[in-house]
Short mmCIF file of N, CA, C and O in Angstrom, two decimals:
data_model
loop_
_atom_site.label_atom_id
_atom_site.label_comp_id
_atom_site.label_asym_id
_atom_site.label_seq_id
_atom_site.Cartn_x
_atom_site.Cartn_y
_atom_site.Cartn_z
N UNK A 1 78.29 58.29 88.24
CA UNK A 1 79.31 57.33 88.60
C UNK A 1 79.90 57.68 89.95
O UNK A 1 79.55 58.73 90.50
N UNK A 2 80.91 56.74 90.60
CA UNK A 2 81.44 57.17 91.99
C UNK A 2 82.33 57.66 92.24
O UNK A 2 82.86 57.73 93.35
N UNK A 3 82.77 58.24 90.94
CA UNK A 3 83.95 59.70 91.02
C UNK A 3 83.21 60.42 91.02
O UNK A 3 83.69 61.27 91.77
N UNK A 4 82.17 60.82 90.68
CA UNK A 4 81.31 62.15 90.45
C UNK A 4 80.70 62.35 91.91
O UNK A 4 80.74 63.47 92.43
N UNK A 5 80.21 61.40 92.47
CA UNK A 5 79.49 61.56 94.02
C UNK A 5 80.37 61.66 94.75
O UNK A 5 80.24 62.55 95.58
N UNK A 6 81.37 61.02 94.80
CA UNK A 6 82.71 61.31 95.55
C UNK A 6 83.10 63.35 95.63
O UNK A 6 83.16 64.21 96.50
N UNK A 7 83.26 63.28 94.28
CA UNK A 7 83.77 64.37 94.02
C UNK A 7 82.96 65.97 94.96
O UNK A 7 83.41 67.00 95.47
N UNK A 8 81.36 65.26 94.74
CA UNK A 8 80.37 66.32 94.52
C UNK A 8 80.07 66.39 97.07
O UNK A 8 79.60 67.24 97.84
N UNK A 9 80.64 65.10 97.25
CA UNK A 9 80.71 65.01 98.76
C UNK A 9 81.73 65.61 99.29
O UNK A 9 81.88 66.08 100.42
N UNK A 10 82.49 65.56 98.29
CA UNK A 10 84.12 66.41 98.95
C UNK A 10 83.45 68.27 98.68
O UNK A 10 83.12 69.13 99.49
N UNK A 11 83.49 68.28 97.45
CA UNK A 11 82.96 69.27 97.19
C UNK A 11 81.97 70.37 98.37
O UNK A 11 82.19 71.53 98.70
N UNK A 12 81.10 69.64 98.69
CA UNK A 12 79.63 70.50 99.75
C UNK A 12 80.47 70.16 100.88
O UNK A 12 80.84 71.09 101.60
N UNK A 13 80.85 68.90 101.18
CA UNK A 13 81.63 68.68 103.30
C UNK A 13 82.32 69.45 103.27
O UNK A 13 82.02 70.35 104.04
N UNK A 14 83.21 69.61 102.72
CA UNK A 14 84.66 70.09 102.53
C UNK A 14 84.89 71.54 102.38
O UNK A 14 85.74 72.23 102.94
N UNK A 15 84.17 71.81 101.69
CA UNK A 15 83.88 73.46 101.76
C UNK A 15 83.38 74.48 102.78
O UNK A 15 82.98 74.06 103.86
N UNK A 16 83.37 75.81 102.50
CA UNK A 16 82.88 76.53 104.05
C UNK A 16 81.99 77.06 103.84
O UNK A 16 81.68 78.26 103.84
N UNK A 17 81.29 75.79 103.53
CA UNK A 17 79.47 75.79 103.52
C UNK A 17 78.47 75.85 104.98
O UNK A 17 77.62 76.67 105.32
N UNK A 18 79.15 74.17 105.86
CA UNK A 18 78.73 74.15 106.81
C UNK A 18 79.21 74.85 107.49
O UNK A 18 78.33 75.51 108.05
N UNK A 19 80.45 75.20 107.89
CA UNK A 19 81.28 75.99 109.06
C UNK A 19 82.35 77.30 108.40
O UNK A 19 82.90 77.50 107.32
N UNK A 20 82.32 77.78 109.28
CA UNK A 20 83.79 79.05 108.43
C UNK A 20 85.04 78.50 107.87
O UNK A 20 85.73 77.64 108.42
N UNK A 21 85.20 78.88 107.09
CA UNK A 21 86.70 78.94 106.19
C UNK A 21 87.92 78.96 107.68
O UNK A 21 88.93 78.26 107.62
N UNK A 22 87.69 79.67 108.69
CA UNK A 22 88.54 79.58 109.65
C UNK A 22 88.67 78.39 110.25
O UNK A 22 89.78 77.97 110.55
N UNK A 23 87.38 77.60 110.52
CA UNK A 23 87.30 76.36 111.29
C UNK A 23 87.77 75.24 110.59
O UNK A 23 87.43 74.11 110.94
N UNK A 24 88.58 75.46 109.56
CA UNK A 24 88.91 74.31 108.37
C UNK A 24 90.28 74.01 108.72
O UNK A 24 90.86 74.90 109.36
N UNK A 25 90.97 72.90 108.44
CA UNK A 25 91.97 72.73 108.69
C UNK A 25 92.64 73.45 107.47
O UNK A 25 91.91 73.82 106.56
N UNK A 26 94.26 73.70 107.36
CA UNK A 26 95.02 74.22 106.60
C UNK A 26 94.74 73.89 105.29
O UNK A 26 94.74 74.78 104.44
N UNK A 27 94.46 72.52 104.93
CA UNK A 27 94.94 71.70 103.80
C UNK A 27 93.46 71.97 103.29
O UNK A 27 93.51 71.66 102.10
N UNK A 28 92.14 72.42 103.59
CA UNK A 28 90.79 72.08 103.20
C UNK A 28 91.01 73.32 103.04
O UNK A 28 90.73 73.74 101.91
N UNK A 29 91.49 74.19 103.92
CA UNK A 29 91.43 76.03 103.66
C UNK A 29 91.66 76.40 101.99
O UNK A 29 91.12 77.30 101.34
N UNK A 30 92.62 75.37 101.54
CA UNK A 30 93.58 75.75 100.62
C UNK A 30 92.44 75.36 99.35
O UNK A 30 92.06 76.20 98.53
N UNK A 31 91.97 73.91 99.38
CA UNK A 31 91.51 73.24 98.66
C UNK A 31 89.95 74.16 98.26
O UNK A 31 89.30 74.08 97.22
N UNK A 32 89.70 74.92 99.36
CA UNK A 32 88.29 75.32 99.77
C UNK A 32 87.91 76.28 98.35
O UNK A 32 87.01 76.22 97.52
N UNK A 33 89.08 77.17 98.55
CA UNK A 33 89.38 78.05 97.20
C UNK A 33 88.95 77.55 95.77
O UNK A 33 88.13 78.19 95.11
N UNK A 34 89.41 76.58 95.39
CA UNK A 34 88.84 75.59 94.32
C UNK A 34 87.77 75.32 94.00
O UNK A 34 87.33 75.47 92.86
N UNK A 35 86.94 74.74 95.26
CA UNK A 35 85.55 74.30 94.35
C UNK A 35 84.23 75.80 94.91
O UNK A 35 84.18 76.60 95.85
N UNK A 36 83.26 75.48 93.56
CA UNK A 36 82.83 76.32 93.78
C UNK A 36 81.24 76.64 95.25
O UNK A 36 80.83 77.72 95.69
N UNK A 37 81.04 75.99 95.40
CA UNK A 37 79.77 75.77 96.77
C UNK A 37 80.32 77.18 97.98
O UNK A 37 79.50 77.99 98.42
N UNK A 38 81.76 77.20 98.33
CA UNK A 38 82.27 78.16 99.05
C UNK A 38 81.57 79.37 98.79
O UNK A 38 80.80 80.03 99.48
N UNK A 39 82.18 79.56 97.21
CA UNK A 39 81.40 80.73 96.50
C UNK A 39 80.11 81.02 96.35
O UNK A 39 79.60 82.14 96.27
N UNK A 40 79.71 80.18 96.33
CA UNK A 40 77.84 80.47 96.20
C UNK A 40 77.16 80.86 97.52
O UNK A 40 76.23 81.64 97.75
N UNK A 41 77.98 79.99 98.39
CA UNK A 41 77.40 80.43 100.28
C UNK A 41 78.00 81.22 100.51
O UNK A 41 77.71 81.42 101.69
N UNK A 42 78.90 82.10 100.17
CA UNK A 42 79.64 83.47 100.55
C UNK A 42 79.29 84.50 99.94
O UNK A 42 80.02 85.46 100.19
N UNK A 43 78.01 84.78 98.85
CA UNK A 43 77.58 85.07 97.89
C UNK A 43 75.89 85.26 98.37
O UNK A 43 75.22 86.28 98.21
N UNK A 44 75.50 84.19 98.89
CA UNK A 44 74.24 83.90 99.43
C UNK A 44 74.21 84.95 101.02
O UNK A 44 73.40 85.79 101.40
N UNK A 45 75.39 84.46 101.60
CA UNK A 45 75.48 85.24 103.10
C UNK A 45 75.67 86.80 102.53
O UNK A 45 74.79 87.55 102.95
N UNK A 46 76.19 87.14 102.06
CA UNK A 46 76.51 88.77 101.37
C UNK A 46 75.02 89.08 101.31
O UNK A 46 74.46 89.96 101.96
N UNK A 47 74.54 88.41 100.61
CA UNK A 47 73.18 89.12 100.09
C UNK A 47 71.90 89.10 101.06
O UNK A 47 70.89 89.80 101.11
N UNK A 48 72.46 87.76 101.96
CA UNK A 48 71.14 87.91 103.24
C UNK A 48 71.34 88.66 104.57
O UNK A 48 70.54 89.14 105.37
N UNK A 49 72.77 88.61 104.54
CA UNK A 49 73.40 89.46 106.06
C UNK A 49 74.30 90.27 105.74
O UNK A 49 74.85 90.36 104.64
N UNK A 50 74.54 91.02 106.89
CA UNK A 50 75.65 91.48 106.86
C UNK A 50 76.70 91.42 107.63
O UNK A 50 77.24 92.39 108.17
N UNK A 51 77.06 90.21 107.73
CA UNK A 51 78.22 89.38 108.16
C UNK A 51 79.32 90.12 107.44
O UNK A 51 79.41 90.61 106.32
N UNK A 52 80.39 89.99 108.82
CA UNK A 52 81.86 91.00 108.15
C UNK A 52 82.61 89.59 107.12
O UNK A 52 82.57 88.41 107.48
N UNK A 53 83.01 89.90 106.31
CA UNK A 53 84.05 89.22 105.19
C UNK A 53 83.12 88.06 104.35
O UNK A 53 83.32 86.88 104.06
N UNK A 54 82.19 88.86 104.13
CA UNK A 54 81.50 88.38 103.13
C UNK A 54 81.48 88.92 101.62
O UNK A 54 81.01 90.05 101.55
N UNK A 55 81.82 88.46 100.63
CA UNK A 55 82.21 89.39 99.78
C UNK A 55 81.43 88.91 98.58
O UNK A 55 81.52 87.73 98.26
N UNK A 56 80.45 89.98 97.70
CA UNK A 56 79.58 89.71 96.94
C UNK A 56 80.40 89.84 95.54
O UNK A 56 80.08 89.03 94.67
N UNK A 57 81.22 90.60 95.30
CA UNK A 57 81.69 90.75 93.79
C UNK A 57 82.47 89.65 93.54
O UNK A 57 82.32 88.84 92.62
N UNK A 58 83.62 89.67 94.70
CA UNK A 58 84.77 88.37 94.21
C UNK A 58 83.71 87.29 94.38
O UNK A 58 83.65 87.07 93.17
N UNK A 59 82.83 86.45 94.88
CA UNK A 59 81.84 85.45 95.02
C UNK A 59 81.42 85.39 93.44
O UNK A 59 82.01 84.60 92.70
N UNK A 60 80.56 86.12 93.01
CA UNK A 60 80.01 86.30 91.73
C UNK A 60 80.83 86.11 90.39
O UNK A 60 80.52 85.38 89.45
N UNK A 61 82.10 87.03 90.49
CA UNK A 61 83.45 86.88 89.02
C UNK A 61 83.82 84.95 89.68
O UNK A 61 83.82 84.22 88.69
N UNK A 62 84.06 84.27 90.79
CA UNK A 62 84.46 83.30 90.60
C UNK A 62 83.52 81.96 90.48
O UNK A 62 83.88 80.81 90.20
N UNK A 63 82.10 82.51 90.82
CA UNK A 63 80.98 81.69 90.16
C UNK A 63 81.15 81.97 88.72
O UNK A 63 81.49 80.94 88.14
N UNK A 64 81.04 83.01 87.92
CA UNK A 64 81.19 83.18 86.81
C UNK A 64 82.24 82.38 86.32
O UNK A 64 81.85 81.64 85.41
N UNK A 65 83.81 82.25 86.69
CA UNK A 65 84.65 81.62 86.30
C UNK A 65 84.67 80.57 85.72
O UNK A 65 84.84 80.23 84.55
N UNK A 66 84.36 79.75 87.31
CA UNK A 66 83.62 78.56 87.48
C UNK A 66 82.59 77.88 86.38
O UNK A 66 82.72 76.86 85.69
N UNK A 67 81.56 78.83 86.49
CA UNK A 67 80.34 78.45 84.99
C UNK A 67 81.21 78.21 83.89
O UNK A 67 81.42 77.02 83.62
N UNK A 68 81.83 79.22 83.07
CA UNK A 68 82.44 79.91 82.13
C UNK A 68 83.46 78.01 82.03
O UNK A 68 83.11 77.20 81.17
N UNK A 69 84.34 77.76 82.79
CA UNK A 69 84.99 77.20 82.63
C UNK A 69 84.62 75.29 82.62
O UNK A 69 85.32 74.42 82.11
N UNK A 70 83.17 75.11 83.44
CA UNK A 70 82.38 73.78 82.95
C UNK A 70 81.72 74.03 81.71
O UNK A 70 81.43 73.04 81.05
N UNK A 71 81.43 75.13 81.26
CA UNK A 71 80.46 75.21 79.98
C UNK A 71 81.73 74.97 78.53
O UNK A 71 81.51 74.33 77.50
N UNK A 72 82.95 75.68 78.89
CA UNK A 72 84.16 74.95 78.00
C UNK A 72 84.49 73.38 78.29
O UNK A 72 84.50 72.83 77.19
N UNK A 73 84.67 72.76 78.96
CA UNK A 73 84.82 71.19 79.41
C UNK A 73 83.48 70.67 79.06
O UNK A 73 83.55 69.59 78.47
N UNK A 74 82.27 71.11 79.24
CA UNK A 74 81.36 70.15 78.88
C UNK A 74 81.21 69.62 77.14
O UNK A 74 81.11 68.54 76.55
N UNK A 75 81.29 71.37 76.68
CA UNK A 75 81.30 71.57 74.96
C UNK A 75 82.07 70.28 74.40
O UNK A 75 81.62 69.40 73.67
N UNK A 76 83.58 70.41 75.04
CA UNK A 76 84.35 69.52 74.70
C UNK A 76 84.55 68.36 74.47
O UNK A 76 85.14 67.77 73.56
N UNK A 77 83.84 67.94 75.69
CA UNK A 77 83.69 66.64 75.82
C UNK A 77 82.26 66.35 74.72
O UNK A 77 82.23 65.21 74.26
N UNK A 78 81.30 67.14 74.37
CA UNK A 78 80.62 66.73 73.80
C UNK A 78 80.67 66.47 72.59
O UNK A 78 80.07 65.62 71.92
N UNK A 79 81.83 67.67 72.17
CA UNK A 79 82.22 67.59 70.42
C UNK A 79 82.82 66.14 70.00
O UNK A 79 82.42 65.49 69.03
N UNK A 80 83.92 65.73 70.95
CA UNK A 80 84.67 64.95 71.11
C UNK A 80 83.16 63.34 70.92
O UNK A 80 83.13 62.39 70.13
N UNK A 81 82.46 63.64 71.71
CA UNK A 81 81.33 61.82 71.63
C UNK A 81 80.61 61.96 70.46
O UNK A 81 80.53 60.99 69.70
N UNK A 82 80.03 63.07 70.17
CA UNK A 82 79.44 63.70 68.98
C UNK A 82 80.69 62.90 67.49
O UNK A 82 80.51 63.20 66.31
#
């Protein structure tokens, strides 16, 4: 649906996927924290370079989070149509 593509465009643009977390404006900096794509490319760069402030553990516990916390919302929603 077109909340979900919406969501999933904000999600990858919006994040500091394409460009650094520095080059973001204030309000995307903030938001950036939230979704998870940040985490996976800060996670990905850790493990291919060694770029300064790349950080592999906090990347990993907040992918984990992340998982951990759609795999509760999905359940839910499924018990709930079920």
């Amino acid at each position: 649906n077109a909340i979900t593509q919406l969501f999933i465009f904000y999600a990858i643009f919006f994040s500091p996927v394409m460009m650094p977390e520095d080059n973001l404006p204030s309000v995307l900096q903030a938001t950036s924290k939230l979704l998870p794509p940040g985490y996976a490319a800060d996670a990905m760069r850790a493990t291919l370079t060694d770029l300064p402030n790349t950080n592999l553990g906090p990347s990993l516990v907040a992918m984990a989070a992340f998982s951990l916390i759609s795999l509760a919302a999905a359940s839910t929603v499924i018990r709930r149509r079920g």
